[in-house]
Amino acid sequence: MQHEPEFNPSSHATQAGKPARKLYLPESVLDAAVKRVRWTFDTFTEVSVSVSGGKDSTVLAHLAQQEAARRGRDLHMLFLDQEAEYAHSIRIVEGLMTLPHVVPHWYQVPVRMTNATSYGAQYLHAWDPAWEGEYVQPRHPLAIQATPTPTPDRFYPFLDWWEETRGAGAGLLIGLRSEESLNRYASVTRHPGVPGVPWTSRGLGGSTKIYPLYDWAFEDIWTYLGKYGVPYNRVYDWMWVKGFNISEMRVSNLIHERAFKSLATLQEFEPDTYRRLIERVPGARTAALYAKERQVYSAGKLPSAYRSWLEYREFLLDTLPLPADQVQVFRDRFAAQAATEPTHRQQVRQLLLGDVENNIPVKAPAPTTTDPREKWRALL
């Protein structure tokens, strides 16, 4: 459990606008994270942590709450409840929100979530006051259900609002780990929010975002949860039993573009959640039946009626039941992308998911290299 060290001003490992180099020191990531959390409480007049019910934010919330208790300080805890959540996630959040020294900010306010399971209902209007049936998860007595002024009704604008309202002097702890992608690593270390502290970035309203777990590995998270007996989301156990790989083990809103495959096993694990979800969200039942099928959502296999992914893409653009302006968004986006079969396959996936917002971007093709056989042919 080694980690990338704090920035050493005497030997610059970074240049302006470039991510920090990875260096390793004989200090565990746990020791480093504890120091970073303590530094956060030393530096900022208000400290908050965002939680989701997932493993990373659970570890960070546990570390932060321990430090808050040690100092007799408040720890503000944010959870934007998206309604279409696992019941097990709600239990974890409830447990964290009721710990000593925690000030709960559990929001169950109207917010629009993209619905990857339906063309006709592209959004779930979570906590819609006009909904007359059961919500996917019930209202909770700890939750804030109305605010003096309306809050943003989309996920990331809501988080921006939260940053801005905390203001200067606020340290916002976030359980992001750079191991999950190089883009995340670069986004954390490229522009430090505090000079010389690469695991920070600037927040809105003068706030500062802090990433104490940015150099933790997947195994470090589970070592901490097991070693210290921290309650964690049992959805992960179910995913392990069902053969999910590491990248698929995501605990989040159940119906967005990166999580809907979990619907295929939801009925087995949380039947009550499944029942309420299919009654509440158009398309959820279909996704539960076909989420892991290779043609309906994943574009894993080209249908036999088409000779290429490009031909299939054009058929979908002409026939999908989407508004004309959204079809044009897809056409304009695709026109600027590479004209290759791997690119066309990814474009088909976006169309099958109705991903107008580009939440799963099409990856640019890798640079082509000369076939070594061609080099040999030239020599011979």
JSON list of N, CA and C in Angstrom, two decimals, residues 115-122 296 316 320-323 326 350-355:
[
{"chain": "A", "resi": 115, "resn": "ASN", "atom": "N", "xyz": [-32.38, 8.81, -18.38]},
{"chain": "A", "resi": 115, "resn": "ASN", "atom": "CA", "xyz": [-32.94, 7.46, -18.33]},
{"chain": "A", "resi": 115, "resn": "ASN", "atom": "C", "xyz": [-32.50, 6.72, -19.59]},
{"chain": "A", "resi": 116, "resn": "ALA", "atom": "N", "xyz": [-31.48, 5.87, -19.45]},
{"chain": "A", "resi": 116, "resn": "ALA", "atom": "CA", "xyz": [-30.93, 5.15, -20.60]},
{"chain": "A", "resi": 116, "resn": "ALA", "atom": "C", "xyz": [-31.81, 4.00, -21.05]},
{"chain": "A", "resi": 117, "resn": "THR", "atom": "N", "xyz": [-32.93, 3.76, -20.37]},
{"chain": "A", "resi": 117, "resn": "THR", "atom": "CA", "xyz": [-33.76, 2.60, -20.68]},
{"chain": "A", "resi": 117, "resn": "THR", "atom": "C", "xyz": [-34.94, 2.91, -21.59]},
{"chain": "A", "resi": 118, "resn": "SER", "atom": "N", "xyz": [-35.14, 4.19, -21.97]},
{"chain": "A", "resi": 118, "resn": "SER", "atom": "CA", "xyz": [-36.33, 4.54, -22.73]},
{"chain": "A", "resi": 118, "resn": "SER", "atom": "C", "xyz": [-36.07, 5.72, -23.65]},
{"chain": "A", "resi": 119, "resn": "TYR", "atom": "N", "xyz": [-36.62, 5.66, -24.88]},
{"chain": "A", "resi": 119, "resn": "TYR", "atom": "CA", "xyz": [-36.59, 6.82, -25.77]},
{"chain": "A", "resi": 119, "resn": "TYR", "atom": "C", "xyz": [-37.75, 7.77, -25.46]},
{"chain": "A", "resi": 120, "resn": "GLY", "atom": "N", "xyz": [-38.86, 7.21, -25.03]},
{"chain": "A", "resi": 120, "resn": "GLY", "atom": "CA", "xyz": [-40.04, 8.02, -24.77]},
{"chain": "A", "resi": 120, "resn": "GLY", "atom": "C", "xyz": [-39.96, 8.83, -23.50]},
{"chain": "A", "resi": 121, "resn": "ALA", "atom": "N", "xyz": [-39.25, 8.32, -22.50]},
{"chain": "A", "resi": 121, "resn": "ALA", "atom": "CA", "xyz": [-39.08, 9.03, -21.23]},
{"chain": "A", "resi": 121, "resn": "ALA", "atom": "C", "xyz": [-37.59, 9.15, -20.98]},
{"chain": "A", "resi": 122, "resn": "GLN", "atom": "N", "xyz": [-36.97, 10.16, -21.55]},
{"chain": "A", "resi": 122, "resn": "GLN", "atom": "CA", "xyz": [-35.50, 10.27, -21.51]},
{"chain": "A", "resi": 122, "resn": "GLN", "atom": "C", "xyz": [-34.97, 10.70, -20.16]},
{"chain": "A", "resi": 296, "resn": "VAL", "atom": "N", "xyz": [-29.03, -5.18, -28.03]},
{"chain": "A", "resi": 296, "resn": "VAL", "atom": "CA", "xyz": [-30.07, -4.22, -27.71]},
{"chain": "A", "resi": 296, "resn": "VAL", "atom": "C", "xyz": [-29.51, -2.92, -27.14]},
{"chain": "A", "resi": 316, "resn": "LEU", "atom": "N", "xyz": [-30.46, 3.59, -37.76]},
{"chain": "A", "resi": 316, "resn": "LEU", "atom": "CA", "xyz": [-30.97, 4.07, -36.47]},
{"chain": "A", "resi": 316, "resn": "LEU", "atom": "C", "xyz": [-31.27, 5.56, -36.51]},
{"chain": "A", "resi": 320, "resn": "LEU", "atom": "N", "xyz": [-35.09, 5.86, -35.29]},
{"chain": "A", "resi": 320, "resn": "LEU", "atom": "CA", "xyz": [-35.31, 5.92, -33.85]},
{"chain": "A", "resi": 320, "resn": "LEU", "atom": "C", "xyz": [-36.38, 6.96, -33.50]},
{"chain": "A", "resi": 321, "resn": "PRO", "atom": "N", "xyz": [-37.22, 6.66, -32.51]},
{"chain": "A", "resi": 321, "resn": "PRO", "atom": "CA", "xyz": [-38.30, 7.58, -32.14]},
{"chain": "A", "resi": 321, "resn": "PRO", "atom": "C", "xyz": [-37.79, 8.73, -31.26]},
{"chain": "A", "resi": 322, "resn": "LEU", "atom": "N", "xyz": [-36.88, 9.53, -31.83]},
{"chain": "A", "resi": 322, "resn": "LEU", "atom": "CA", "xyz": [-36.34, 10.68, -31.12]},
{"chain": "A", "resi": 322, "resn": "LEU", "atom": "C", "xyz": [-36.79, 11.96, -31.81]},
{"chain": "A", "resi": 323, "resn": "PRO", "atom": "N", "xyz": [-36.92, 13.07, -31.08]},
{"chain": "A", "resi": 323, "resn": "PRO", "atom": "CA", "xyz": [-37.26, 14.34, -31.72]},
{"chain": "A", "resi": 323, "resn": "PRO", "atom": "C", "xyz": [-36.22, 14.72, -32.77]},
{"chain": "A", "resi": 326, "resn": "GLN", "atom": "N", "xyz": [-32.97, 16.33, -31.65]},
{"chain": "A", "resi": 326, "resn": "GLN", "atom": "CA", "xyz": [-32.00, 15.45, -31.01]},
{"chain": "A", "resi": 326, "resn": "GLN", "atom": "C", "xyz": [-31.28, 14.58, -32.03]},
{"chain": "A", "resi": 350, "resn": "GLN", "atom": "N", "xyz": [-24.24, 4.87, -28.58]},
{"chain": "A", "resi": 350, "resn": "GLN", "atom": "CA", "xyz": [-24.85, 6.10, -28.10]},
{"chain": "A", "resi": 350, "resn": "GLN", "atom": "C", "xyz": [-26.31, 6.19, -28.55]},
{"chain": "A", "resi": 351, "resn": "LEU", "atom": "N", "xyz": [-26.58, 5.80, -29.79]},
{"chain": "A", "resi": 351, "resn": "LEU", "atom": "CA", "xyz": [-27.94, 5.86, -30.30]},
{"chain": "A", "resi": 351, "resn": "LEU", "atom": "C", "xyz": [-28.85, 4.88, -29.57]},
{"chain": "A", "resi": 352, "resn": "LEU", "atom": "N", "xyz": [-28.37, 3.68, -29.33]},
{"chain": "A", "resi": 352, "resn": "LEU", "atom": "CA", "xyz": [-29.19, 2.68, -28.64]},
{"chain": "A", "resi": 352, "resn": "LEU", "atom": "C", "xyz": [-29.53, 3.13, -27.22]},
{"chain": "A", "resi": 353, "resn": "LEU", "atom": "N", "xyz": [-28.62, 3.89, -26.59]},
{"chain": "A", "resi": 353, "resn": "LEU", "atom": "CA", "xyz": [-28.86, 4.38, -25.23]},
{"chain": "A", "resi": 353, "resn": "LEU", "atom": "C", "xyz": [-29.55, 5.74, -25.22]},
{"chain": "A", "resi": 354, "resn": "GLY", "atom": "N", "xyz": [-29.76, 6.33, -26.40]},
{"chain": "A", "resi": 354, "resn": "GLY", "atom": "CA", "xyz": [-30.34, 7.67, -26.44]},
{"chain": "A", "resi": 354, "resn": "GLY", "atom": "C", "xyz": [-29.47, 8.70, -25.76]},
{"chain": "A", "resi": 355, "resn": "ASP", "atom": "N", "xyz": [-28.15, 8.55, -25.90]},
{"chain": "A", "resi": 355, "resn": "ASP", "atom": "CA", "xyz": [-27.20, 9.38, -25.17]},
{"chain": "A", "resi": 355, "resn": "ASP", "atom": "C", "xyz": [-26.99, 10.72, -25.86]}
]
